[in-house]
mmCIF file of C-alpha atoms in Angstrom:
data_model
loop_
_atom_site.group_PDB
_atom_site.id
_atom_site.type_symbol
_atom_site.label_atom_id
_atom_site.label_comp_id
_atom_site.label_asym_id
_atom_site.label_seq_id
_atom_site.Cartn_x
_atom_site.Cartn_y
_atom_site.Cartn_z
ATOM 1 C CA MET A 1380 -2.679 -7.837 6.500
ATOM 2 C CA ARG A 1381 0.529 -6.709 5.391
ATOM 3 C CA ARG A 1382 3.314 -7.774 7.134
ATOM 4 C CA LYS A 1383 5.884 -5.117 8.594
ATOM 5 C CA GLU A 1384 9.657 -6.048 8.485
ATOM 6 C CA LEU A 1385 13.110 -4.599 9.772
ATOM 7 C CA CYS A 1386 14.769 -3.073 6.290
ATOM 8 C CA ILE A 1387 17.903 -1.554 5.834
ATOM 9 C CA LEU A 1388 17.381 1.291 3.671
ATOM 10 C CA LEU A 1389 20.293 3.685 1.957
ATOM 11 C CA THR A 1390 19.327 7.207 0.586
ATOM 12 C CA PHE A 1391 21.057 8.698 -2.190
ATOM 13 C CA SER A 1392 22.205 12.456 -2.726
ATOM 14 C CA THR A 1393 20.519 12.139 -6.478
ATOM 15 C CA THR A 1394 18.353 10.089 -8.048
ATOM 16 C CA THR A 1395 21.119 9.393 -10.550
ATOM 17 C CA GLU A 1396 22.665 7.464 -7.787
ATOM 18 C CA ALA A 1397 20.096 5.634 -7.007
ATOM 19 C CA MET A 1398 19.515 4.657 -10.432
ATOM 20 C CA ALA A 1399 23.211 3.553 -10.472
ATOM 21 C CA MET A 1400 22.640 1.396 -7.553
ATOM 22 C CA GLU A 1401 19.753 -0.008 -9.319
ATOM 23 C CA ALA A 1402 21.874 -0.733 -12.193
ATOM 24 C CA HIS A 1403 24.702 -2.268 -10.325
ATOM 25 C CA ALA A 1404 22.422 -4.282 -8.484
ATOM 26 C CA SER A 1405 20.805 -6.061 -11.014
ATOM 27 C CA ALA A 1406 24.173 -6.544 -13.027
ATOM 28 C CA HIS A 1407 25.631 -8.219 -9.934
ATOM 29 C CA GLY A 1408 22.626 -10.061 -8.015
ATOM 30 C CA LEU A 1409 22.512 -7.899 -5.143
ATOM 31 C CA PRO A 1410 19.345 -8.304 -3.378
ATOM 32 C CA GLY A 1411 16.891 -5.132 -2.855
ATOM 33 C CA ARG A 1412 14.795 -2.634 -4.460
ATOM 34 C CA LEU A 1413 14.357 0.917 -4.949
ATOM 35 C CA ILE A 1414 11.648 2.255 -3.300
ATOM 36 C CA PRO A 1415 10.201 6.000 -2.392
ATOM 37 C CA VAL A 1416 11.635 7.187 0.714
ATOM 38 C CA PRO A 1417 9.435 6.773 3.588
ATOM 39 C CA THR A 1418 7.889 9.708 5.070
ATOM 40 C CA VAL A 1419 9.282 9.168 8.645
ATOM 41 C CA ILE A 1420 13.167 9.319 7.025
ATOM 42 C CA HIS A 1421 12.291 12.361 5.080
ATOM 43 C CA ALA A 1422 9.156 14.381 4.011
ATOM 44 C CA GLY A 1423 10.910 15.430 0.632
ATOM 45 C CA CYS A 1424 11.063 13.266 -2.618
ATOM 46 C CA GLY A 1425 13.488 10.493 -3.560
ATOM 47 C CA VAL A 1426 14.094 7.045 -3.737
ATOM 48 C CA CYS A 1427 16.356 4.595 -1.471
ATOM 49 C CA TRP A 1428 17.630 1.108 -1.723
ATOM 50 C CA LYS A 1429 15.567 -1.117 0.314
ATOM 51 C CA ALA A 1430 16.608 -4.522 1.214
ATOM 52 C CA PRO A 1431 16.288 -7.191 4.082
ATOM 53 C CA ILE A 1432 18.494 -6.730 7.255
ATOM 54 C CA ALA A 1433 19.748 -10.222 7.093
ATOM 55 C CA GLU A 1434 21.545 -8.648 3.635
ATOM 56 C CA LYS A 1435 23.100 -5.657 5.655
ATOM 57 C CA PRO A 1436 26.923 -7.112 5.476
ATOM 58 C CA ARG A 1437 26.870 -8.080 1.963
ATOM 59 C CA ILE A 1438 25.142 -4.413 0.631
ATOM 60 C CA LEU A 1439 27.500 -2.487 2.795
ATOM 61 C CA ALA A 1440 30.318 -4.234 1.540
ATOM 62 C CA ALA A 1441 29.236 -4.397 -1.843
ATOM 63 C CA MET A 1442 28.869 -0.397 -1.458
ATOM 64 C CA GLU A 1443 32.658 0.173 -0.351
ATOM 65 C CA LYS A 1444 34.036 -2.251 -2.689
ATOM 66 C CA GLU A 1445 32.643 -0.917 -5.462
ATOM 67 C CA GLN A 1446 32.738 3.031 -4.414
ATOM 68 C CA LEU A 1447 29.221 3.398 -4.626
ATOM 69 C CA PRO A 1448 27.953 6.502 -3.088
ATOM 70 C CA TYR A 1449 24.952 6.912 -0.789
ATOM 71 C CA GLU A 1450 24.018 9.471 1.645
ATOM 72 C CA GLY A 1451 22.219 7.584 4.545
ATOM 73 C CA PHE A 1452 22.094 4.115 6.114
ATOM 74 C CA PHE A 1453 18.678 3.743 8.234
ATOM 75 C CA GLU A 1454 17.330 0.626 9.360
ATOM 76 C CA LEU A 1455 13.771 0.997 9.781
ATOM 77 C CA VAL A 1456 10.593 -1.568 10.182
ATOM 78 C CA ILE A 1457 8.191 -0.952 6.829
ATOM 79 C CA MET B 548 -18.031 -3.315 27.247
ATOM 80 C CA ILE B 549 -15.802 -5.549 25.300
ATOM 81 C CA VAL B 550 -16.257 -6.498 21.384
ATOM 82 C CA ASP B 551 -14.110 -8.825 19.474
ATOM 83 C CA ALA B 552 -13.771 -8.016 16.219
ATOM 84 C CA ARG B 553 -11.113 -10.029 15.468
ATOM 85 C CA GLY B 554 -10.389 -12.159 12.280
ATOM 86 C CA LYS B 555 -13.579 -9.994 10.897
ATOM 87 C CA ALA B 556 -13.303 -8.725 7.578
ATOM 88 C CA CYS B 557 -14.057 -4.991 6.430
ATOM 89 C CA PRO B 558 -16.573 -3.337 7.114
ATOM 90 C CA LEU B 559 -17.928 -5.860 9.877
ATOM 91 C CA PRO B 560 -15.313 -4.308 12.500
ATOM 92 C CA VAL B 561 -16.786 -0.872 11.933
ATOM 93 C CA VAL B 562 -20.366 -2.323 12.305
ATOM 94 C CA ILE B 563 -19.451 -4.344 15.657
ATOM 95 C CA ALA B 564 -17.954 -1.121 17.225
ATOM 96 C CA ASN B 565 -20.794 1.226 16.231
ATOM 97 C CA LYS B 566 -23.479 -1.424 17.575
ATOM 98 C CA ALA B 567 -21.704 -1.792 21.174
ATOM 99 C CA LEU B 568 -21.625 2.271 21.041
ATOM 100 C CA GLN B 569 -25.356 1.961 20.731
ATOM 101 C CA ASP B 570 -25.758 -0.613 22.982
ATOM 102 C CA ARG B 571 -23.615 0.523 25.880
ATOM 103 C CA GLN B 572 -25.010 1.731 29.352
ATOM 104 C CA ASP B 573 -23.991 4.918 30.715
ATOM 105 C CA ASN B 574 -21.463 5.792 27.873
ATOM 106 C CA GLU B 575 -19.220 3.030 29.513
ATOM 107 C CA GLU B 576 -15.867 2.605 27.864
ATOM 108 C CA VAL B 577 -15.910 0.057 24.706
ATOM 109 C CA GLN B 578 -13.043 -1.883 24.158
ATOM 110 C CA VAL B 579 -12.586 -3.314 20.542
ATOM 111 C CA TYR B 580 -10.521 -5.511 19.816
ATOM 112 C CA VAL B 581 -8.964 -5.707 15.848
ATOM 113 C CA ASP B 582 -5.920 -7.647 14.319
ATOM 114 C CA ASN B 583 -5.268 -5.319 11.521
ATOM 115 C CA ASP B 584 -4.209 -1.600 10.588
ATOM 116 C CA ILE B 585 -7.077 -1.056 8.158
ATOM 117 C CA ALA B 586 -9.787 -2.084 11.334
ATOM 118 C CA VAL B 587 -8.071 0.363 13.299
ATOM 119 C CA GLN B 588 -8.073 2.867 11.384
ATOM 120 C CA ASN B 589 -11.712 2.775 9.977
ATOM 121 C CA VAL B 590 -12.627 2.302 13.628
ATOM 122 C CA LYS B 591 -10.506 5.332 14.831
ATOM 123 C CA ARG B 592 -12.459 7.517 12.078
ATOM 124 C CA MET B 593 -15.994 6.177 12.748
ATOM 125 C CA ALA B 594 -15.507 7.084 16.471
ATOM 126 C CA ALA B 595 -14.089 10.137 15.613
ATOM 127 C CA THR B 596 -16.990 11.253 13.252
ATOM 128 C CA LYS B 597 -19.183 10.867 16.603
ATOM 129 C CA GLY B 598 -16.694 12.969 18.593
ATOM 130 C CA LEU B 599 -15.500 10.301 20.892
ATOM 131 C CA GLU B 600 -12.070 9.789 22.126
ATOM 132 C CA VAL B 601 -10.019 6.693 21.425
ATOM 133 C CA ALA B 602 -6.755 5.184 22.457
ATOM 134 C CA VAL B 603 -5.033 2.341 21.129
ATOM 135 C CA THR B 604 -2.719 -0.209 22.199
ATOM 136 C CA GLU B 605 -1.160 -2.816 20.870
ATOM 137 C CA GLY B 606 -0.892 -6.482 21.691
ATOM 138 C CA ASP B 607 0.923 -9.572 20.274
ATOM 139 C CA GLY B 608 -0.671 -9.483 16.951
ATOM 140 C CA TYR B 609 -3.797 -7.587 17.583
ATOM 141 C CA PHE B 610 -4.648 -4.024 18.578
ATOM 142 C CA VAL B 611 -7.258 -2.793 21.299
ATOM 143 C CA LEU B 612 -9.619 0.153 20.844
ATOM 144 C CA THR B 613 -10.562 1.951 23.695
ATOM 145 C CA ILE B 614 -13.542 4.371 23.046
ATOM 146 C CA ALA B 615 -14.884 6.721 25.404
ATOM 147 C CA GLY B 616 -16.608 9.707 25.791
ATOM 148 C CA ASP B 617 -20.563 11.065 25.160
ATOM 149 C CA ILE B 618 -21.311 11.179 21.417
ATOM 150 C CA LYS B 619 -21.795 14.541 20.186
ATOM 151 C CA GLU B 620 -25.321 15.429 19.199
ATOM 152 C CA GLU B 621 -24.021 17.179 16.333
ATOM 153 C CA ALA B 622 -21.579 14.594 15.152
ATOM 154 C CA GLN B 623 -23.953 12.101 14.189
ATOM 155 C CA ALA B 624 -22.420 11.608 10.881
ATOM 156 C CA PRO B 625 -23.305 8.320 9.004
ATOM 157 C CA VAL B 626 -20.842 5.363 9.321
ATOM 158 C CA VAL B 627 -18.579 5.346 6.815
ATOM 159 C CA CYS B 628 -15.841 2.638 6.216
ATOM 160 C CA GLY B 629 -12.901 3.469 4.341
ATOM 161 C CA CYS B 630 -12.716 0.342 2.218
ATOM 162 C CA GLU B 631 -16.327 0.845 0.864
ATOM 163 C CA ARG B 632 -15.277 4.019 -1.397
ATOM 164 C CA ASN B 633 -14.719 2.470 -4.959
ATOM 165 C CA THR B 634 -11.734 3.855 -6.215
ATOM 166 C CA VAL B 635 -9.983 2.526 -9.206
ATOM 167 C CA VAL B 636 -6.631 2.977 -10.294
ATOM 168 C CA ALA B 637 -6.334 3.257 -14.095
ATOM 169 C CA VAL B 638 -2.387 2.857 -15.241
ATOM 170 C CA THR B 639 -2.356 3.564 -18.820
ATOM 171 C CA SER B 640 1.529 4.104 -19.579
ATOM 172 C CA ALA B 641 4.530 2.061 -18.122
ATOM 173 C CA THR B 642 6.172 5.294 -17.344
ATOM 174 C CA MET B 643 4.363 8.404 -14.805
ATOM 175 C CA GLY B 644 4.301 11.617 -15.924
ATOM 176 C CA SER B 645 6.060 12.868 -19.395
ATOM 177 C CA GLY B 646 9.941 13.460 -19.859
ATOM 178 C CA SER B 647 12.453 11.213 -19.021
ATOM 179 C CA GLU B 648 11.309 7.497 -19.644
ATOM 180 C CA GLU B 649 13.985 6.256 -17.640
ATOM 181 C CA LEU B 650 12.816 8.254 -14.873
ATOM 182 C CA GLY B 651 9.185 7.861 -15.603
ATOM 183 C CA LYS B 652 9.225 3.992 -15.280
ATOM 184 C CA LEU B 653 11.601 4.568 -12.013
ATOM 185 C CA LEU B 654 8.404 6.988 -10.785
ATOM 186 C CA MET B 655 5.695 4.054 -11.850
ATOM 187 C CA LYS B 656 7.480 1.653 -9.895
ATOM 188 C CA GLY B 657 7.444 4.112 -6.703
ATOM 189 C CA PHE B 658 4.136 4.450 -7.363
ATOM 190 C CA ILE B 659 3.039 1.110 -7.290
ATOM 191 C CA TYR B 660 5.044 0.262 -4.301
ATOM 192 C CA ALA B 661 3.389 3.388 -2.235
ATOM 193 C CA LEU B 662 -0.051 2.025 -3.267
ATOM 194 C CA SER B 663 0.878 -1.111 -2.166
ATOM 195 C CA GLN B 664 1.668 0.583 1.266
ATOM 196 C CA GLN B 665 -1.384 2.268 1.670
ATOM 197 C CA GLU B 666 -3.741 1.027 4.540
ATOM 198 C CA THR B 667 -6.769 1.541 2.570
ATOM 199 C CA LEU B 668 -6.376 -0.120 -1.072
ATOM 200 C CA PRO B 669 -8.526 0.578 -4.247
ATOM 201 C CA LYS B 670 -11.256 -1.677 -5.366
ATOM 202 C CA ALA B 671 -9.375 -2.521 -8.670
ATOM 203 C CA ILE B 672 -6.351 -1.280 -10.618
ATOM 204 C CA LEU B 673 -6.702 -1.207 -14.685
ATOM 205 C CA PHE B 674 -3.644 -1.516 -16.998
ATOM 206 C CA TYR B 675 -4.206 -0.426 -20.534
ATOM 207 C CA ASN B 676 -2.063 0.713 -23.460
ATOM 208 C CA GLY B 677 1.768 0.904 -22.672
ATOM 209 C CA GLY B 678 0.772 0.033 -18.851
ATOM 210 C CA ALA B 679 -0.396 -3.342 -19.976
ATOM 211 C CA SER B 680 3.536 -4.332 -19.465
ATOM 212 C CA ILE B 681 3.427 -3.811 -15.466
ATOM 213 C CA PRO B 682 1.319 -6.855 -14.545
ATOM 214 C CA THR B 683 3.466 -9.088 -16.974
ATOM 215 C CA GLU B 684 6.313 -11.695 -16.448
ATOM 216 C CA GLY B 685 9.909 -9.884 -15.213
ATOM 217 C CA SER B 686 8.063 -6.727 -14.259
ATOM 218 C CA VAL B 687 9.443 -5.268 -11.081
ATOM 219 C CA SER B 688 6.175 -4.599 -9.696
ATOM 220 C CA LEU B 689 4.847 -7.858 -9.478
ATOM 221 C CA GLU B 690 5.538 -8.292 -5.891
ATOM 222 C CA ASP B 691 3.377 -5.573 -5.123
ATOM 223 C CA LEU B 692 0.728 -6.273 -7.461
ATOM 224 C CA LYS B 693 0.389 -9.697 -5.807
ATOM 225 C CA SER B 694 0.590 -8.270 -2.622
ATOM 226 C CA MET B 695 -2.433 -6.287 -3.194
ATOM 227 C CA GLU B 696 -4.214 -9.162 -4.900
ATOM 228 C CA ALA B 697 -3.790 -11.213 -1.983
ATOM 229 C CA GLN B 698 -5.595 -8.409 0.138
ATOM 230 C CA GLY B 699 -8.802 -8.156 -2.122
ATOM 231 C CA VAL B 700 -7.899 -5.505 -5.058
ATOM 232 C CA ALA B 701 -9.006 -6.762 -8.373
ATOM 233 C CA ILE B 702 -6.067 -6.660 -10.702
ATOM 234 C CA TYR B 703 -7.162 -6.339 -14.755
ATOM 235 C CA THR B 704 -5.325 -5.967 -17.839
ATOM 236 C CA CYS B 705 -6.666 -4.874 -21.616
ATOM 237 C CA GLY B 706 -6.648 -7.779 -23.704
ATOM 238 C CA THR B 707 -6.523 -5.887 -26.709
ATOM 239 C CA CYS B 708 -3.471 -4.306 -25.293
ATOM 240 C CA LEU B 709 -1.512 -7.580 -24.155
ATOM 241 C CA ASP B 710 -2.442 -8.888 -27.596
ATOM 242 C CA PHE B 711 -0.865 -5.830 -29.303
ATOM 243 C CA TYR B 712 2.416 -5.740 -27.570
ATOM 244 C CA GLY B 713 3.071 -9.538 -27.674
ATOM 245 C CA LEU B 714 2.333 -9.870 -23.910
ATOM 246 C CA LYS B 715 -0.602 -12.231 -24.036
ATOM 247 C CA ASP B 716 0.990 -15.263 -22.523
ATOM 248 C CA LYS B 717 3.070 -13.164 -19.795
ATOM 249 C CA LEU B 718 0.250 -12.222 -18.034
ATOM 250 C CA ALA B 719 1.840 -12.677 -14.338
ATOM 251 C CA VAL B 720 -0.933 -11.454 -12.024
ATOM 252 C CA GLY B 721 -4.506 -10.416 -12.394
ATOM 253 C CA SER B 722 -6.722 -11.103 -15.080
ATOM 254 C CA VAL B 723 -7.528 -10.263 -18.860
ATOM 255 C CA THR B 724 -10.601 -7.978 -19.304
ATOM 256 C CA ASN B 725 -12.228 -5.692 -22.330
ATOM 257 C CA MET B 726 -13.199 -2.472 -23.166
ATOM 258 C CA TYR B 727 -16.973 -3.062 -21.676
ATOM 259 C CA SER B 728 -15.581 -4.059 -18.639
ATOM 260 C CA ILE B 729 -13.470 -1.004 -18.350
ATOM 261 C CA VAL B 730 -15.946 1.437 -18.957
ATOM 262 C CA GLU B 731 -18.091 -0.554 -16.546
ATOM 263 C CA LEU B 732 -15.063 -0.149 -13.727
ATOM 264 C CA LEU B 733 -14.067 3.543 -14.612
ATOM 265 C CA SER B 734 -18.072 4.648 -14.801
ATOM 266 C CA GLN B 735 -18.910 2.969 -11.379
ATOM 267 C CA ALA B 736 -16.005 4.499 -9.358
ATOM 268 C CA ASP B 737 -15.914 7.004 -6.679
ATOM 269 C CA HIS B 738 -12.506 8.020 -7.597
ATOM 270 C CA ILE B 739 -9.847 7.637 -10.435
ATOM 271 C CA ILE B 740 -6.638 7.834 -9.678
ATOM 272 C CA ARG B 741 -4.479 8.232 -12.906
ATOM 273 C CA PRO B 742 -0.410 8.091 -12.044
#
């Protein structure tokens, strides 16, 4: 049985912004991954950054420090 | 009537619930205890095909499906468990769709993640040609593939393709297969999904 966990999700205005986040995270060892945006957030197409809830302060600090744009922030059990 | 199908692999929860519905007296309620989402969905589907009402409550690590009502004469559909369908996913490229390679890789990653989140998983995933790189070391999709393999999904990668791309020693999940097995899997599948 798949285990669901509380995660943080960052959505982006554009796919390009999501890709930039992935590149930055890869270069700087930030935890998380891009996943399709869950339909409970919105039914449209798009990708979002998913990371463990414990990494919330680190991720948000990096987003602010590096001026990485994101559209929405969610905490969700998936 | 209460029946406990916890710890039973698919399709046993459906079989146990179906038998309880046949054995019950005077259309009494049947409570079915299961311990996973797939069993919940499959038992619900089975009850729906019989025109029965189902209420689901969640406990600590288990679910209780309360099934009530009269079995509709016209709704005596055969019991079908979703996990019995033979769905095979054929991944033929490292990218999804044509156009931007960068976007195509992103889409393929998303596809494999979304596939791993489905309540009913495919029987097998085949990787060949450019898709052969996906189940190898360093792939971002390894976690999702290992999760599906642990849940019983067979993962096969074309050996000729691994050899061609110099990835023979890099396979990190599943096993190597050949063209005869690929043809057999595809020809016996009820559904083939090709992203």
